[in-house]
């Protein structure tokens, strides 16, 4: 099983073997890494035909992954974005990490992101996918869900906001939102919301099935709570 590290020495093409170390394109069951030992960007393309084991983007990766309007579409049950380096020193992060999880049930963690985006009016980290079992945890950074294109849609089982900021767009079908720190801007309906700390801002006219508030701040605007 290969564990290729992106180098980007030849081009922006994900499938080109010369862009990886060792010189082999990602293969099934592999673990893929993007870190500071590389140049970029990585062009947006559909790579969901290769079922990876894990997909890692280090916080020291400062080049863009995916294009503005065209994400890098992957197939991996575990995704890590903004991981600290093994030295414990965190870098500046990439100005664009635009990822489509496709149809795969994915557990994803966003540890941090760049403080600014390459793309005006969009988040540095943008994620979508269409599996109801998706669970995404944000510990830091600025993350948009289905915010890359105005027609974007996503299906997510659970979003855990443990730090940072989440923008959850109108095209997201969301079951559960848990907020224990940080901030969530919600533009779509949710079945269950629980907040113990941090801030929830609702933006629009939509239904919330159950809202449980243990602490934090809730700013409700033009929405219905069942």
JSON list of C-alpha atoms in Angstrom, two decimals:
[
{"chain": "A", "resi": 1, "resn": "UNK", "atom": "CA", "xyz": [0.00, 0.00, 0.00]},
{"chain": "A", "resi": 2, "resn": "UNK", "atom": "CA", "xyz": [1.50, 3.32, -1.12]},
{"chain": "A", "resi": 3, "resn": "UNK", "atom": "CA", "xyz": [1.36, 6.42, 1.06]},
{"chain": "A", "resi": 4, "resn": "UNK", "atom": "CA", "xyz": [2.18, 9.14, -1.46]},
{"chain": "A", "resi": 5, "resn": "UNK", "atom": "CA", "xyz": [3.15, 12.67, -0.46]},
{"chain": "A", "resi": 6, "resn": "UNK", "atom": "CA", "xyz": [2.30, 15.42, -2.94]},
{"chain": "A", "resi": 7, "resn": "UNK", "atom": "CA", "xyz": [5.30, 17.29, -4.34]},
{"chain": "A", "resi": 8, "resn": "UNK", "atom": "CA", "xyz": [3.72, 19.09, -7.27]},
{"chain": "A", "resi": 9, "resn": "UNK", "atom": "CA", "xyz": [7.07, 19.35, -9.03]},
{"chain": "A", "resi": 10, "resn": "UNK", "atom": "CA", "xyz": [5.68, 18.64, -12.50]},
{"chain": "A", "resi": 11, "resn": "UNK", "atom": "CA", "xyz": [2.18, 20.11, -12.72]},
{"chain": "A", "resi": 12, "resn": "UNK", "atom": "CA", "xyz": [-1.11, 20.67, -10.90]},
{"chain": "A", "resi": 13, "resn": "UNK", "atom": "CA", "xyz": [-2.55, 17.30, -12.02]},
{"chain": "A", "resi": 14, "resn": "UNK", "atom": "CA", "xyz": [-3.52, 15.00, -9.13]},
{"chain": "A", "resi": 15, "resn": "UNK", "atom": "CA", "xyz": [-3.17, 11.77, -11.14]},
{"chain": "A", "resi": 16, "resn": "UNK", "atom": "CA", "xyz": [0.31, 12.46, -12.51]},
{"chain": "A", "resi": 17, "resn": "UNK", "atom": "CA", "xyz": [2.77, 10.08, -10.85]},
{"chain": "A", "resi": 18, "resn": "UNK", "atom": "CA", "xyz": [5.65, 12.58, -11.13]},
{"chain": "A", "resi": 19, "resn": "UNK", "atom": "CA", "xyz": [3.81, 14.91, -8.73]},
{"chain": "A", "resi": 20, "resn": "UNK", "atom": "CA", "xyz": [4.09, 12.42, -5.86]},
{"chain": "A", "resi": 21, "resn": "UNK", "atom": "CA", "xyz": [6.77, 10.90, -3.65]},
{"chain": "A", "resi": 22, "resn": "UNK", "atom": "CA", "xyz": [7.17, 8.03, -4.24]},
{"chain": "A", "resi": 23, "resn": "UNK", "atom": "CA", "xyz": [6.42, 8.61, -7.92]},
{"chain": "A", "resi": 24, "resn": "UNK", "atom": "CA", "xyz": [3.06, 6.90, -8.02]},
{"chain": "A", "resi": 25, "resn": "UNK", "atom": "CA", "xyz": [-0.42, 8.35, -8.18]},
{"chain": "A", "resi": 26, "resn": "UNK", "atom": "CA", "xyz": [-2.74, 7.64, -5.21]},
{"chain": "A", "resi": 27, "resn": "UNK", "atom": "CA", "xyz": [-4.14, 4.12, -5.31]},
{"chain": "A", "resi": 28, "resn": "UNK", "atom": "CA", "xyz": [-6.92, 2.24, -3.55]},
{"chain": "A", "resi": 29, "resn": "UNK", "atom": "CA", "xyz": [-6.49, 1.89, 0.24]},
{"chain": "A", "resi": 30, "resn": "UNK", "atom": "CA", "xyz": [-3.65, 4.42, 0.24]},
{"chain": "A", "resi": 31, "resn": "UNK", "atom": "CA", "xyz": [-3.02, 7.28, 2.63]},
{"chain": "A", "resi": 32, "resn": "UNK", "atom": "CA", "xyz": [-2.53, 10.61, 0.87]},
{"chain": "A", "resi": 33, "resn": "UNK", "atom": "CA", "xyz": [-0.59, 13.55, 2.35]},
{"chain": "A", "resi": 34, "resn": "UNK", "atom": "CA", "xyz": [-0.25, 17.24, 1.51]},
{"chain": "A", "resi": 35, "resn": "UNK", "atom": "CA", "xyz": [2.35, 19.15, 3.54]},
{"chain": "A", "resi": 36, "resn": "UNK", "atom": "CA", "xyz": [5.11, 21.74, 3.24]},
{"chain": "A", "resi": 37, "resn": "UNK", "atom": "CA", "xyz": [7.35, 19.42, 1.21]},
{"chain": "A", "resi": 38, "resn": "UNK", "atom": "CA", "xyz": [5.62, 20.52, -1.97]},
{"chain": "A", "resi": 39, "resn": "UNK", "atom": "CA", "xyz": [4.49, 23.23, -4.34]},
{"chain": "A", "resi": 40, "resn": "UNK", "atom": "CA", "xyz": [1.03, 23.74, -5.73]},
{"chain": "A", "resi": 41, "resn": "UNK", "atom": "CA", "xyz": [-1.70, 24.24, -6.53]},
{"chain": "A", "resi": 42, "resn": "UNK", "atom": "CA", "xyz": [-3.62, 20.99, -6.95]},
{"chain": "A", "resi": 43, "resn": "UNK", "atom": "CA", "xyz": [-6.23, 21.38, -9.67]},
{"chain": "A", "resi": 44, "resn": "UNK", "atom": "CA", "xyz": [-9.86, 20.56, -8.99]},
{"chain": "A", "resi": 45, "resn": "UNK", "atom": "CA", "xyz": [-10.93, 17.25, -10.53]},
{"chain": "A", "resi": 46, "resn": "UNK", "atom": "CA", "xyz": [-13.00, 14.14, -9.86]},
{"chain": "A", "resi": 47, "resn": "UNK", "atom": "CA", "xyz": [-10.85, 11.52, -8.12]},
{"chain": "A", "resi": 48, "resn": "UNK", "atom": "CA", "xyz": [-13.72, 9.68, -6.42]},
{"chain": "A", "resi": 49, "resn": "UNK", "atom": "CA", "xyz": [-13.00, 6.52, -8.41]},
{"chain": "A", "resi": 50, "resn": "UNK", "atom": "CA", "xyz": [-10.04, 5.76, -6.12]},
{"chain": "A", "resi": 51, "resn": "UNK", "atom": "CA", "xyz": [-11.11, 4.64, -2.65]},
{"chain": "A", "resi": 52, "resn": "UNK", "atom": "CA", "xyz": [-8.46, 5.93, -0.24]},
{"chain": "A", "resi": 53, "resn": "UNK", "atom": "CA", "xyz": [-7.94, 4.95, 3.38]},
{"chain": "A", "resi": 54, "resn": "UNK", "atom": "CA", "xyz": [-7.18, 8.48, 4.62]},
{"chain": "A", "resi": 55, "resn": "UNK", "atom": "CA", "xyz": [-6.68, 11.98, 3.20]},
{"chain": "A", "resi": 56, "resn": "UNK", "atom": "CA", "xyz": [-4.44, 14.44, 5.09]},
{"chain": "A", "resi": 57, "resn": "UNK", "atom": "CA", "xyz": [-3.82, 18.17, 4.61]},
{"chain": "A", "resi": 58, "resn": "UNK", "atom": "CA", "xyz": [-1.18, 19.58, 6.94]},
{"chain": "A", "resi": 59, "resn": "UNK", "atom": "CA", "xyz": [-1.48, 23.14, 8.29]},
{"chain": "A", "resi": 60, "resn": "UNK", "atom": "CA", "xyz": [1.98, 23.78, 6.82]},
{"chain": "A", "resi": 61, "resn": "UNK", "atom": "CA", "xyz": [0.51, 23.18, 3.36]},
{"chain": "A", "resi": 62, "resn": "UNK", "atom": "CA", "xyz": [0.15, 26.72, 1.99]},
{"chain": "A", "resi": 63, "resn": "UNK", "atom": "CA", "xyz": [-0.84, 25.98, -1.63]},
{"chain": "A", "resi": 64, "resn": "UNK", "atom": "CA", "xyz": [-4.41, 25.72, -2.90]},
{"chain": "A", "resi": 65, "resn": "UNK", "atom": "CA", "xyz": [-6.20, 22.39, -3.20]},
{"chain": "A", "resi": 66, "resn": "UNK", "atom": "CA", "xyz": [-9.07, 22.44, -5.67]},
{"chain": "A", "resi": 67, "resn": "UNK", "atom": "CA", "xyz": [-10.08, 25.35, -7.89]},
{"chain": "A", "resi": 68, "resn": "UNK", "atom": "CA", "xyz": [-12.53, 28.16, -7.23]},
{"chain": "A", "resi": 69, "resn": "UNK", "atom": "CA", "xyz": [-15.81, 26.62, -8.36]},
{"chain": "A", "resi": 70, "resn": "UNK", "atom": "CA", "xyz": [-14.33, 23.14, -8.98]},
{"chain": "A", "resi": 71, "resn": "UNK", "atom": "CA", "xyz": [-13.41, 21.11, -5.88]},
{"chain": "A", "resi": 72, "resn": "UNK", "atom": "CA", "xyz": [-11.07, 18.16, -5.62]},
{"chain": "A", "resi": 73, "resn": "UNK", "atom": "CA", "xyz": [-13.57, 15.30, -5.36]},
{"chain": "A", "resi": 74, "resn": "UNK", "atom": "CA", "xyz": [-12.25, 12.44, -3.24]},
{"chain": "A", "resi": 75, "resn": "UNK", "atom": "CA", "xyz": [-13.34, 9.09, -1.86]},
{"chain": "A", "resi": 76, "resn": "UNK", "atom": "CA", "xyz": [-12.06, 8.58, 1.68]},
{"chain": "A", "resi": 77, "resn": "UNK", "atom": "CA", "xyz": [-13.77, 7.55, 4.94]},
{"chain": "A", "resi": 78, "resn": "UNK", "atom": "CA", "xyz": [-11.33, 9.66, 6.99]},
{"chain": "A", "resi": 79, "resn": "UNK", "atom": "CA", "xyz": [-10.30, 13.22, 6.12]},
{"chain": "A", "resi": 80, "resn": "UNK", "atom": "CA", "xyz": [-8.03, 15.51, 8.13]},
{"chain": "A", "resi": 81, "resn": "UNK", "atom": "CA", "xyz": [-7.68, 19.21, 7.24]},
{"chain": "A", "resi": 82, "resn": "UNK", "atom": "CA", "xyz": [-5.32, 21.67, 8.89]},
{"chain": "A", "resi": 83, "resn": "UNK", "atom": "CA", "xyz": [-3.45, 19.09, 10.93]},
{"chain": "A", "resi": 84, "resn": "UNK", "atom": "CA", "xyz": [-0.54, 20.48, 12.97]},
{"chain": "A", "resi": 85, "resn": "UNK", "atom": "CA", "xyz": [2.90, 19.41, 11.83]},
{"chain": "A", "resi": 86, "resn": "UNK", "atom": "CA", "xyz": [4.68, 16.63, 13.68]},
{"chain": "A", "resi": 87, "resn": "UNK", "atom": "CA", "xyz": [6.97, 19.28, 15.15]},
{"chain": "A", "resi": 88, "resn": "UNK", "atom": "CA", "xyz": [3.95, 20.90, 16.81]},
{"chain": "A", "resi": 89, "resn": "UNK", "atom": "CA", "xyz": [4.54, 24.16, 14.91]},
{"chain": "A", "resi": 90, "resn": "UNK", "atom": "CA", "xyz": [1.51, 25.18, 12.90]},
{"chain": "A", "resi": 91, "resn": "UNK", "atom": "CA", "xyz": [1.88, 26.95, 9.56]},
{"chain": "A", "resi": 92, "resn": "UNK", "atom": "CA", "xyz": [-0.21, 29.62, 7.88]},
{"chain": "A", "resi": 93, "resn": "UNK", "atom": "CA", "xyz": [-2.51, 27.20, 6.08]},
{"chain": "A", "resi": 94, "resn": "UNK", "atom": "CA", "xyz": [-3.76, 27.24, 2.50]},
{"chain": "A", "resi": 95, "resn": "UNK", "atom": "CA", "xyz": [-5.98, 30.01, 1.18]},
{"chain": "A", "resi": 96, "resn": "UNK", "atom": "CA", "xyz": [-8.21, 27.45, -0.52]},
{"chain": "A", "resi": 97, "resn": "UNK", "atom": "CA", "xyz": [-8.99, 23.86, 0.41]},
{"chain": "A", "resi": 98, "resn": "UNK", "atom": "CA", "xyz": [-12.03, 23.01, -1.69]},
{"chain": "A", "resi": 99, "resn": "UNK", "atom": "CA", "xyz": [-13.09, 19.38, -1.19]},
{"chain": "A", "resi": 100, "resn": "UNK", "atom": "CA", "xyz": [-16.06, 17.32, -2.34]},
{"chain": "A", "resi": 101, "resn": "UNK", "atom": "CA", "xyz": [-16.50, 14.14, -0.28]},
{"chain": "A", "resi": 102, "resn": "UNK", "atom": "CA", "xyz": [-18.76, 12.64, -2.93]},
{"chain": "A", "resi": 103, "resn": "UNK", "atom": "CA", "xyz": [-21.06, 9.78, -1.92]},
{"chain": "A", "resi": 104, "resn": "UNK", "atom": "CA", "xyz": [-18.69, 8.21, 0.61]},
{"chain": "A", "resi": 105, "resn": "UNK", "atom": "CA", "xyz": [-19.66, 8.16, 4.30]},
{"chain": "A", "resi": 106, "resn": "UNK", "atom": "CA", "xyz": [-16.88, 10.33, 5.73]},
{"chain": "A", "resi": 107, "resn": "UNK", "atom": "CA", "xyz": [-15.65, 11.33, 9.15]},
{"chain": "A", "resi": 108, "resn": "UNK", "atom": "CA", "xyz": [-13.74, 14.59, 8.71]},
{"chain": "A", "resi": 109, "resn": "UNK", "atom": "CA", "xyz": [-11.82, 16.81, 11.11]},
{"chain": "A", "resi": 110, "resn": "UNK", "atom": "CA", "xyz": [-10.87, 20.43, 10.48]},
{"chain": "A", "resi": 111, "resn": "UNK", "atom": "CA", "xyz": [-8.25, 21.50, 12.99]},
{"chain": "A", "resi": 112, "resn": "UNK", "atom": "CA", "xyz": [-7.51, 24.93, 11.60]},
{"chain": "A", "resi": 113, "resn": "UNK", "atom": "CA", "xyz": [-7.33, 26.96, 8.41]},
{"chain": "A", "resi": 114, "resn": "UNK", "atom": "CA", "xyz": [-5.73, 30.03, 6.96]},
{"chain": "A", "resi": 115, "resn": "UNK", "atom": "CA", "xyz": [-7.03, 33.28, 8.41]},
{"chain": "A", "resi": 116, "resn": "UNK", "atom": "CA", "xyz": [-7.79, 34.56, 4.91]},
{"chain": "A", "resi": 117, "resn": "UNK", "atom": "CA", "xyz": [-9.17, 33.06, 1.71]},
{"chain": "A", "resi": 118, "resn": "UNK", "atom": "CA", "xyz": [-7.75, 33.08, -1.79]},
{"chain": "A", "resi": 119, "resn": "UNK", "atom": "CA", "xyz": [-11.28, 33.68, -3.07]},
{"chain": "A", "resi": 120, "resn": "UNK", "atom": "CA", "xyz": [-13.11, 36.89, -2.14]},
{"chain": "A", "resi": 121, "resn": "UNK", "atom": "CA", "xyz": [-16.31, 36.22, -0.25]},
{"chain": "A", "resi": 122, "resn": "UNK", "atom": "CA", "xyz": [-15.59, 32.52, 0.29]},
{"chain": "A", "resi": 123, "resn": "UNK", "atom": "CA", "xyz": [-14.12, 30.52, 3.14]},
{"chain": "A", "resi": 124, "resn": "UNK", "atom": "CA", "xyz": [-10.55, 29.13, 3.06]},
{"chain": "A", "resi": 125, "resn": "UNK", "atom": "CA", "xyz": [-11.96, 25.63, 3.65]},
{"chain": "A", "resi": 126, "resn": "UNK", "atom": "CA", "xyz": [-15.04, 24.56, 1.68]},
{"chain": "A", "resi": 127, "resn": "UNK", "atom": "CA", "xyz": [-16.59, 21.11, 2.02]},
{"chain": "A", "resi": 128, "resn": "UNK", "atom": "CA", "xyz": [-19.54, 19.29, 0.52]},
{"chain": "A", "resi": 129, "resn": "UNK", "atom": "CA", "xyz": [-20.69, 15.68, 0.14]},
{"chain": "A", "resi": 130, "resn": "UNK", "atom": "CA", "xyz": [-23.94, 13.74, -0.17]},
{"chain": "A", "resi": 131, "resn": "UNK", "atom": "CA", "xyz": [-23.93, 10.98, 2.41]},
{"chain": "A", "resi": 132, "resn": "UNK", "atom": "CA", "xyz": [-26.31, 11.20, 5.38]},
{"chain": "A", "resi": 133, "resn": "UNK", "atom": "CA", "xyz": [-23.71, 9.46, 7.57]},
{"chain": "A", "resi": 134, "resn": "UNK", "atom": "CA", "xyz": [-21.13, 12.23, 7.09]},
{"chain": "A", "resi": 135, "resn": "UNK", "atom": "CA", "xyz": [-19.81, 13.61, 10.40]},
{"chain": "A", "resi": 136, "resn": "UNK", "atom": "CA", "xyz": [-17.60, 16.69, 10.34]},
{"chain": "A", "resi": 137, "resn": "UNK", "atom": "CA", "xyz": [-15.90, 18.20, 13.39]},
{"chain": "A", "resi": 138, "resn": "UNK", "atom": "CA", "xyz": [-14.42, 21.71, 13.37]},
{"chain": "A", "resi": 139, "resn": "UNK", "atom": "CA", "xyz": [-11.87, 22.56, 16.03]},
{"chain": "A", "resi": 140, "resn": "UNK", "atom": "CA", "xyz": [-10.63, 25.78, 14.45]},
{"chain": "A", "resi": 141, "resn": "UNK", "atom": "CA", "xyz": [-10.55, 27.83, 11.28]},
{"chain": "A", "resi": 142, "resn": "UNK", "atom": "CA", "xyz": [-13.24, 29.07, 8.90]},
{"chain": "A", "resi": 143, "resn": "UNK", "atom": "CA", "xyz": [-15.25, 26.40, 7.07]},
{"chain": "A", "resi": 144, "resn": "UNK", "atom": "CA", "xyz": [-18.07, 26.69, 4.55]},
{"chain": "A", "resi": 145, "resn": "UNK", "atom": "CA", "xyz": [-20.45, 23.85, 3.79]},
{"chain": "A", "resi": 146, "resn": "UNK", "atom": "CA", "xyz": [-21.84, 23.90, 0.22]},
{"chain": "A", "resi": 147, "resn": "UNK", "atom": "CA", "xyz": [-20.66, 27.50, -0.24]},
{"chain": "A", "resi": 148, "resn": "UNK", "atom": "CA", "xyz": [-18.41, 27.16, -3.30]},
{"chain": "A", "resi": 149, "resn": "UNK", "atom": "CA", "xyz": [-21.21, 27.64, -5.87]},
{"chain": "A", "resi": 150, "resn": "UNK", "atom": "CA", "xyz": [-24.64, 29.14, -5.37]},
{"chain": "A", "resi": 151, "resn": "UNK", "atom": "CA", "xyz": [-26.28, 25.87, -6.50]},
{"chain": "A", "resi": 152, "resn": "UNK", "atom": "CA", "xyz": [-24.17, 23.62, -4.24]},
{"chain": "A", "resi": 153, "resn": "UNK", "atom": "CA", "xyz": [-25.92, 20.94, -2.20]},
{"chain": "A", "resi": 154, "resn": "UNK", "atom": "CA", "xyz": [-24.68, 18.68, 0.59]},
{"chain": "A", "resi": 155, "resn": "UNK", "atom": "CA", "xyz": [-26.08, 16.05, 2.93]},
{"chain": "A", "resi": 156, "resn": "UNK", "atom": "CA", "xyz": [-24.45, 15.83, 6.35]},
{"chain": "A", "resi": 157, "resn": "UNK", "atom": "CA", "xyz": [-25.47, 13.74, 9.33]},
{"chain": "A", "resi": 158, "resn": "UNK", "atom": "CA", "xyz": [-23.62, 15.69, 12.03]},
{"chain": "A", "resi": 159, "resn": "UNK", "atom": "CA", "xyz": [-21.61, 18.89, 12.25]},
{"chain": "A", "resi": 160, "resn": "UNK", "atom": "CA", "xyz": [-19.71, 19.40, 15.51]},
{"chain": "A", "resi": 161, "resn": "UNK", "atom": "CA", "xyz": [-18.45, 22.94, 16.05]},
{"chain": "A", "resi": 162, "resn": "UNK", "atom": "CA", "xyz": [-15.80, 22.79, 18.78]},
{"chain": "A", "resi": 163, "resn": "UNK", "atom": "CA", "xyz": [-14.01, 25.97, 17.74]},
{"chain": "A", "resi": 164, "resn": "UNK", "atom": "CA", "xyz": [-13.63, 28.21, 14.73]},
{"chain": "A", "resi": 165, "resn": "UNK", "atom": "CA", "xyz": [-16.54, 29.25, 12.51]},
{"chain": "A", "resi": 166, "resn": "UNK", "atom": "CA", "xyz": [-18.90, 27.19, 10.35]},
{"chain": "A", "resi": 167, "resn": "UNK", "atom": "CA", "xyz": [-21.03, 28.65, 7.56]},
{"chain": "A", "resi": 168, "resn": "UNK", "atom": "CA", "xyz": [-23.77, 26.14, 6.73]},
{"chain": "A", "resi": 169, "resn": "UNK", "atom": "CA", "xyz": [-25.44, 27.13, 3.47]},
{"chain": "A", "resi": 170, "resn": "UNK", "atom": "CA", "xyz": [-29.05, 26.80, 2.34]},
{"chain": "A", "resi": 171, "resn": "UNK", "atom": "CA", "xyz": [-28.19, 23.82, 0.13]},
{"chain": "A", "resi": 172, "resn": "UNK", "atom": "CA", "xyz": [-27.20, 21.63, 3.09]},
{"chain": "A", "resi": 173, "resn": "UNK", "atom": "CA", "xyz": [-29.52, 18.89, 4.36]},
{"chain": "A", "resi": 174, "resn": "UNK", "atom": "CA", "xyz": [-28.48, 18.61, 8.01]},
{"chain": "A", "resi": 175, "resn": "UNK", "atom": "CA", "xyz": [-29.61, 16.25, 10.74]},
{"chain": "A", "resi": 176, "resn": "UNK", "atom": "CA", "xyz": [-27.59, 17.31, 13.81]},
{"chain": "A", "resi": 177, "resn": "UNK", "atom": "CA", "xyz": [-25.63, 20.41, 14.77]},
{"chain": "A", "resi": 178, "resn": "UNK", "atom": "CA", "xyz": [-23.65, 20.40, 18.03]},
{"chain": "A", "resi": 179, "resn": "UNK", "atom": "CA", "xyz": [-21.90, 23.57, 19.22]},
{"chain": "A", "resi": 180, "resn": "UNK", "atom": "CA", "xyz": [-19.52, 23.45, 22.18]},
{"chain": "A", "resi": 181, "resn": "UNK", "atom": "CA", "xyz": [-17.32, 26.40, 21.23]},
{"chain": "A", "resi": 182, "resn": "UNK", "atom": "CA", "xyz": [-16.84, 28.73, 18.29]},
{"chain": "A", "resi": 183, "resn": "UNK", "atom": "CA", "xyz": [-19.64, 29.96, 16.05]},
{"chain": "A", "resi": 184, "resn": "UNK", "atom": "CA", "xyz": [-22.10, 28.55, 13.53]},
{"chain": "A", "resi": 185, "resn": "UNK", "atom": "CA", "xyz": [-24.03, 30.56, 10.94]},
{"chain": "A", "resi": 186, "resn": "UNK", "atom": "CA", "xyz": [-26.97, 28.40, 9.88]},
{"chain": "A", "resi": 187, "resn": "UNK", "atom": "CA", "xyz": [-28.89, 29.09, 6.67]},
{"chain": "A", "resi": 188, "resn": "UNK", "atom": "CA", "xyz": [-30.80, 25.81, 6.48]},
{"chain": "A", "resi": 189, "resn": "UNK", "atom": "CA", "xyz": [-33.13, 23.54, 8.44]},
{"chain": "A", "resi": 190, "resn": "UNK", "atom": "CA", "xyz": [-31.79, 21.11, 11.04]},
{"chain": "A", "resi": 191, "resn": "UNK", "atom": "CA", "xyz": [-33.46, 18.23, 12.82]},
{"chain": "A", "resi": 192, "resn": "UNK", "atom": "CA", "xyz": [-31.58, 18.61, 16.12]},
{"chain": "A", "resi": 193, "resn": "UNK", "atom": "CA", "xyz": [-29.41, 21.41, 17.47]},
{"chain": "A", "resi": 194, "resn": "UNK", "atom": "CA", "xyz": [-27.57, 21.35, 20.80]},
{"chain": "A", "resi": 195, "resn": "UNK", "atom": "CA", "xyz": [-25.46, 24.24, 22.09]},
{"chain": "A", "resi": 196, "resn": "UNK", "atom": "CA", "xyz": [-23.45, 24.23, 25.31]},
{"chain": "A", "resi": 197, "resn": "UNK", "atom": "CA", "xyz": [-21.12, 27.16, 24.56]},
{"chain": "A", "resi": 198, "resn": "UNK", "atom": "CA", "xyz": [-20.21, 29.34, 21.63]},
{"chain": "A", "resi": 199, "resn": "UNK", "atom": "CA", "xyz": [-22.70, 31.05, 19.32]},
{"chain": "A", "resi": 200, "resn": "UNK", "atom": "CA", "xyz": [-25.49, 29.97, 16.98]},
{"chain": "A", "resi": 201, "resn": "UNK", "atom": "CA", "xyz": [-26.78, 32.46, 14.40]},
{"chain": "A", "resi": 202, "resn": "UNK", "atom": "CA", "xyz": [-29.75, 31.45, 12.27]},
{"chain": "A", "resi": 203, "resn": "UNK", "atom": "CA", "xyz": [-30.08, 33.20, 8.93]},
{"chain": "A", "resi": 204, "resn": "UNK", "atom": "CA", "xyz": [-33.43, 32.74, 7.20]},
{"chain": "A", "resi": 205, "resn": "UNK", "atom": "CA", "xyz": [-36.88, 31.19, 7.45]},
{"chain": "A", "resi": 206, "resn": "UNK", "atom": "CA", "xyz": [-36.57, 27.46, 8.12]},
{"chain": "A", "resi": 207, "resn": "UNK", "atom": "CA", "xyz": [-37.56, 24.84, 10.68]},
{"chain": "A", "resi": 208, "resn": "UNK", "atom": "CA", "xyz": [-35.52, 23.51, 13.58]},
{"chain": "A", "resi": 209, "resn": "UNK", "atom": "CA", "xyz": [-36.86, 20.24, 14.96]},
{"chain": "A", "resi": 210, "resn": "UNK", "atom": "CA", "xyz": [-35.37, 20.32, 18.47]},
{"chain": "A", "resi": 211, "resn": "UNK", "atom": "CA", "xyz": [-33.21, 23.08, 19.91]},
{"chain": "A", "resi": 212, "resn": "UNK", "atom": "CA", "xyz": [-31.51, 22.35, 23.24]},
{"chain": "A", "resi": 213, "resn": "UNK", "atom": "CA", "xyz": [-29.59, 25.18, 24.89]},
{"chain": "A", "resi": 214, "resn": "UNK", "atom": "CA", "xyz": [-27.27, 24.40, 27.79]},
{"chain": "A", "resi": 215, "resn": "UNK", "atom": "CA", "xyz": [-25.25, 27.58, 27.43]},
{"chain": "A", "resi": 216, "resn": "UNK", "atom": "CA", "xyz": [-23.72, 29.90, 24.89]},
{"chain": "A", "resi": 217, "resn": "UNK", "atom": "CA", "xyz": [-25.53, 32.46, 22.77]},
{"chain": "A", "resi": 218, "resn": "UNK", "atom": "CA", "xyz": [-28.40, 31.82, 20.37]},
{"chain": "A", "resi": 219, "resn": "UNK", "atom": "CA", "xyz": [-29.49, 34.48, 17.89]},
{"chain": "A", "resi": 220, "resn": "UNK", "atom": "CA", "xyz": [-32.66, 33.30, 16.20]},
{"chain": "A", "resi": 221, "resn": "UNK", "atom": "CA", "xyz": [-33.87, 35.19, 13.12]},
{"chain": "A", "resi": 222, "resn": "UNK", "atom": "CA", "xyz": [-36.91, 34.29, 11.00]},
{"chain": "A", "resi": 223, "resn": "UNK", "atom": "CA", "xyz": [-36.98, 30.58, 11.73]},
{"chain": "A", "resi": 224, "resn": "UNK", "atom": "CA", "xyz": [-39.46, 28.13, 13.18]},
{"chain": "A", "resi": 225, "resn": "UNK", "atom": "CA", "xyz": [-38.73, 25.84, 16.13]},
{"chain": "A", "resi": 226, "resn": "UNK", "atom": "CA", "xyz": [-41.03, 22.83, 16.24]}
]
